[in-house]
mmCIF file of C-alpha atoms in Angstrom:
data_model
loop_
_atom_site.group_PDB
_atom_site.id
_atom_site.type_symbol
_atom_site.label_atom_id
_atom_site.label_comp_id
_atom_site.label_asym_id
_atom_site.label_seq_id
_atom_site.Cartn_x
_atom_site.Cartn_y
_atom_site.Cartn_z
ATOM 1 C CA MET A 1192 20.974 1.012 1.907
ATOM 2 C CA ASN A 1193 17.459 2.381 1.179
ATOM 3 C CA LYS A 1194 15.952 4.124 4.056
ATOM 4 C CA ILE A 1195 12.296 3.105 4.149
ATOM 5 C CA GLY A 1196 9.055 5.217 5.303
ATOM 6 C CA ILE A 1197 5.936 3.650 5.527
ATOM 7 C CA PHE A 1198 3.001 6.177 5.554
ATOM 8 C CA TYR A 1199 -0.763 4.843 6.109
ATOM 9 C CA GLY A 1200 -4.157 6.070 6.609
ATOM 10 C CA SER A 1201 -6.483 3.579 8.302
ATOM 11 C CA SER A 1202 -10.229 4.203 9.701
ATOM 12 C CA GLY A 1203 -10.846 0.645 11.686
ATOM 13 C CA GLY A 1204 -7.471 -0.172 12.434
ATOM 14 C CA ASN A 1205 -6.642 -3.064 9.880
ATOM 15 C CA THR A 1206 -4.164 -0.886 7.555
ATOM 16 C CA LYS A 1207 -2.357 0.475 10.995
ATOM 17 C CA GLU A 1208 -2.183 -3.069 11.888
ATOM 18 C CA ILE A 1209 -0.603 -4.153 8.685
ATOM 19 C CA ALA A 1210 1.404 -0.913 7.972
ATOM 20 C CA LYS A 1211 3.243 -2.292 11.393
ATOM 21 C CA ARG A 1212 3.329 -5.880 10.852
ATOM 22 C CA ILE A 1213 5.651 -4.791 7.356
ATOM 23 C CA ALA A 1214 7.483 -2.216 9.237
ATOM 24 C CA ALA A 1215 8.152 -5.388 11.620
ATOM 25 C CA LYS A 1216 9.507 -7.493 8.658
ATOM 26 C CA LEU A 1217 11.532 -4.672 6.704
ATOM 27 C CA ASN A 1218 13.202 -3.358 10.313
ATOM 28 C CA VAL A 1219 11.449 -0.293 9.765
ATOM 29 C CA ASN A 1220 11.452 2.047 12.909
ATOM 30 C CA SER A 1221 8.219 3.138 14.850
ATOM 31 C CA SER A 1222 10.041 6.919 13.749
ATOM 32 C CA ASP A 1223 9.611 6.020 9.897
ATOM 33 C CA MET A 1224 5.951 5.161 10.052
ATOM 34 C CA HIS A 1225 3.454 7.909 9.605
ATOM 35 C CA ASP A 1226 -0.285 8.380 9.654
ATOM 36 C CA VAL A 1227 -1.334 10.797 6.469
ATOM 37 C CA ALA A 1228 -3.408 12.404 8.851
ATOM 38 C CA SER A 1229 -0.972 14.300 10.236
ATOM 39 C CA ALA A 1230 2.052 13.761 7.616
ATOM 40 C CA ALA A 1231 3.210 16.297 5.359
ATOM 41 C CA ALA A 1232 5.254 17.015 2.031
ATOM 42 C CA SER A 1233 8.478 16.896 3.824
ATOM 43 C CA ASP A 1234 8.013 13.805 5.394
ATOM 44 C CA LEU A 1235 8.383 12.571 2.322
ATOM 45 C CA ALA A 1236 12.039 13.818 1.641
ATOM 46 C CA PRO A 1237 14.150 11.728 3.659
ATOM 47 C CA TYR A 1238 12.751 8.385 1.966
ATOM 48 C CA ASP A 1239 14.506 6.352 -0.713
ATOM 49 C CA VAL A 1240 11.516 3.720 -0.906
ATOM 50 C CA LEU A 1241 8.069 4.919 0.132
ATOM 51 C CA LEU A 1242 5.240 2.373 1.049
ATOM 52 C CA PHE A 1243 1.358 3.836 0.935
ATOM 53 C CA GLY A 1244 -1.004 1.991 2.118
ATOM 54 C CA SER A 1245 -4.829 2.556 2.529
ATOM 55 C CA SER A 1246 -8.004 0.659 3.286
ATOM 56 C CA THR A 1247 -10.860 1.284 0.772
ATOM 57 C CA TRP A 1248 -13.757 2.409 1.814
ATOM 58 C CA GLY A 1249 -17.384 2.992 0.417
ATOM 59 C CA VAL A 1250 -17.723 2.032 -3.384
ATOM 60 C CA GLY A 1251 -14.254 2.313 -4.213
ATOM 61 C CA ASP A 1252 -13.164 5.256 -2.124
ATOM 62 C CA LEU A 1253 -9.791 6.398 -0.870
ATOM 63 C CA GLN A 1254 -9.626 6.059 2.915
ATOM 64 C CA ASP A 1255 -10.927 9.555 4.234
ATOM 65 C CA ASP A 1256 -7.057 10.570 5.187
ATOM 66 C CA TRP A 1257 -5.396 9.552 2.038
ATOM 67 C CA GLU A 1258 -8.210 11.953 0.396
ATOM 68 C CA GLY A 1259 -6.475 15.056 1.782
ATOM 69 C CA PHE A 1260 -3.133 13.468 1.670
ATOM 70 C CA ILE A 1261 -3.272 12.341 -2.031
ATOM 71 C CA GLY A 1262 -2.748 15.610 -3.361
ATOM 72 C CA THR A 1263 0.348 16.180 -0.941
ATOM 73 C CA VAL A 1264 1.660 13.028 -3.071
ATOM 74 C CA ALA A 1265 0.658 14.491 -6.355
ATOM 75 C CA SER A 1266 2.386 17.851 -5.720
ATOM 76 C CA ALA A 1267 5.644 16.337 -3.892
ATOM 77 C CA ASP A 1268 8.904 15.288 -6.032
ATOM 78 C CA LEU A 1269 9.433 11.523 -6.080
ATOM 79 C CA SER A 1270 12.038 11.438 -8.592
ATOM 80 C CA GLY A 1271 14.854 8.942 -7.342
ATOM 81 C CA LYS A 1272 11.997 7.383 -4.974
ATOM 82 C CA LYS A 1273 10.622 3.659 -5.262
ATOM 83 C CA VAL A 1274 7.354 3.530 -4.111
ATOM 84 C CA GLY A 1275 5.046 0.435 -2.847
ATOM 85 C CA LEU A 1276 1.780 -0.110 -2.568
ATOM 86 C CA PHE A 1277 -0.249 -1.814 0.293
ATOM 87 C CA GLY A 1278 -4.192 -1.887 0.755
ATOM 88 C CA CYS A 1279 -6.726 -3.442 2.465
ATOM 89 C CA GLY A 1280 -10.390 -4.130 1.361
ATOM 90 C CA ASP A 1281 -13.673 -6.609 1.679
ATOM 91 C CA SER A 1282 -13.780 -8.763 -1.299
ATOM 92 C CA SER A 1283 -16.698 -10.398 0.203
ATOM 93 C CA SER A 1284 -18.957 -7.485 0.829
ATOM 94 C CA TYR A 1285 -17.290 -4.848 -2.247
ATOM 95 C CA PRO A 1286 -16.224 -7.397 -4.851
ATOM 96 C CA ASP A 1287 -16.641 -4.949 -7.732
ATOM 97 C CA THR A 1288 -14.194 -2.511 -6.089
ATOM 98 C CA PHE A 1289 -11.653 -4.495 -3.979
ATOM 99 C CA CYS A 1290 -9.082 -2.348 -2.969
ATOM 100 C CA ASP A 1291 -9.712 0.177 -5.329
ATOM 101 C CA ALA A 1292 -7.955 2.709 -3.182
ATOM 102 C CA MET A 1293 -4.656 1.454 -3.905
ATOM 103 C CA GLY A 1294 -5.191 1.868 -7.389
ATOM 104 C CA LYS A 1295 -6.141 5.349 -6.917
ATOM 105 C CA ILE A 1296 -2.848 6.043 -5.337
ATOM 106 C CA TYR A 1297 -1.197 3.680 -8.194
ATOM 107 C CA GLN A 1298 -2.549 6.148 -10.611
ATOM 108 C CA THR A 1299 -1.032 9.087 -8.448
ATOM 109 C CA VAL A 1300 2.500 7.788 -8.308
ATOM 110 C CA LYS A 1301 3.298 5.601 -11.614
ATOM 111 C CA ASP A 1302 4.675 8.212 -13.530
ATOM 112 C CA ARG A 1303 6.106 10.120 -10.948
ATOM 113 C CA ALA A 1304 8.175 7.959 -9.070
ATOM 114 C CA THR A 1305 11.372 6.440 -10.141
ATOM 115 C CA ALA A 1306 9.847 2.745 -10.073
ATOM 116 C CA VAL A 1307 6.714 1.557 -8.461
ATOM 117 C CA ILE A 1308 7.579 -2.091 -6.611
ATOM 118 C CA GLY A 1309 6.002 -4.946 -4.947
ATOM 119 C CA TYR A 1310 3.403 -6.217 -7.454
ATOM 120 C CA THR A 1311 1.665 -9.434 -6.384
ATOM 121 C CA GLY A 1312 -0.204 -12.044 -8.364
ATOM 122 C CA THR A 1313 -4.024 -12.177 -8.560
ATOM 123 C CA ALA A 1314 -4.371 -15.630 -7.858
ATOM 124 C CA GLY A 1315 -5.974 -17.214 -4.808
ATOM 125 C CA TYR A 1316 -8.150 -13.981 -4.441
ATOM 126 C CA SER A 1317 -12.094 -13.707 -5.104
ATOM 127 C CA PHE A 1318 -13.245 -10.882 -6.483
ATOM 128 C CA ASP A 1319 -14.804 -9.771 -9.548
ATOM 129 C CA ALA A 1320 -13.043 -5.992 -10.410
ATOM 130 C CA SER A 1321 -10.452 -3.688 -8.820
ATOM 131 C CA GLU A 1322 -8.767 -0.596 -9.942
ATOM 132 C CA SER A 1323 -5.994 -2.250 -8.432
ATOM 133 C CA VAL A 1324 -5.127 -4.650 -10.927
ATOM 134 C CA ALA A 1325 -2.858 -3.687 -13.878
ATOM 135 C CA GLY A 1326 -2.368 -6.447 -16.380
ATOM 136 C CA ASP A 1327 -2.633 -9.543 -14.477
ATOM 137 C CA ARG A 1328 -1.271 -8.294 -11.152
ATOM 138 C CA PHE A 1329 -2.183 -6.360 -8.194
ATOM 139 C CA VAL A 1330 0.305 -2.898 -8.560
ATOM 140 C CA GLY A 1331 0.736 -4.359 -4.757
ATOM 141 C CA LEU A 1332 0.042 -6.050 -1.616
ATOM 142 C CA VAL A 1333 -3.673 -6.797 -1.156
ATOM 143 C CA ILE A 1334 -5.037 -7.842 2.119
ATOM 144 C CA ASP A 1335 -8.264 -9.121 2.973
ATOM 145 C CA GLU A 1336 -8.518 -8.931 7.045
ATOM 146 C CA ASP A 1337 -12.269 -9.050 6.747
ATOM 147 C CA ASN A 1338 -12.391 -12.572 5.446
ATOM 148 C CA GLU A 1339 -9.048 -14.343 4.909
ATOM 149 C CA SER A 1340 -6.938 -12.708 7.713
ATOM 150 C CA ASN A 1341 -5.516 -16.169 7.875
ATOM 151 C CA LEU A 1342 -3.522 -15.785 4.607
ATOM 152 C CA SER A 1343 -2.402 -12.075 5.966
ATOM 153 C CA ASP A 1344 1.014 -13.347 7.384
ATOM 154 C CA GLU A 1345 1.596 -15.437 4.351
ATOM 155 C CA ARG A 1346 0.798 -12.678 1.692
ATOM 156 C CA ILE A 1347 3.263 -10.256 3.702
ATOM 157 C CA ASP A 1348 5.819 -12.532 4.245
ATOM 158 C CA ALA A 1349 5.828 -13.026 0.188
ATOM 159 C CA TRP A 1350 5.774 -9.130 -0.574
ATOM 160 C CA VAL A 1351 8.620 -8.469 1.893
ATOM 161 C CA THR A 1352 10.722 -11.059 -0.208
ATOM 162 C CA GLN A 1353 9.414 -9.287 -3.526
ATOM 163 C CA LEU A 1354 10.024 -6.188 -2.274
ATOM 164 C CA GLY A 1355 13.617 -6.970 -1.482
ATOM 165 C CA LYS A 1356 14.281 -8.429 -4.946
ATOM 166 C CA ASP A 1357 12.860 -5.276 -6.891
ATOM 167 C CA LEU A 1358 15.209 -3.234 -4.455
ATOM 168 C CA ALA A 1359 18.155 -5.037 -5.480
ATOM 169 C CA SER A 1360 17.308 -5.059 -9.056
#
């Protein structure tokens, strides 16, 4: 059984809410959810699977608390761990930097973790560019609560199903 830890940074509340919804779908206890504003490197250690979530701010920036925590992740031992990513963005107001924060986290973990899991397709999203796209897929779950909240539950369900497949292989 994989022990899952969810680490999120949230300024406006959307990413925290998405983290809670993901936790509920995966039966992750609230004690295994960590706001990166108060998380430490030692908090990463007990988990086989790390789910990292961030909203994108400004023009493609990490959420403020992730600005400080990204260095912690970069120096942590992620060997033997699988990492899944989720991000919140606004495709209407920021179509050129849609969910770029998730892409920045991906760049930090992609060569350090055993695997990055939970890639999703870009079909059904309206945006011009994103650092969160690798090839023809997003590097994780992308949520646009500002413009497409009606699709969030469906997207979370599909991602959780994908995570299950990725963890089984």
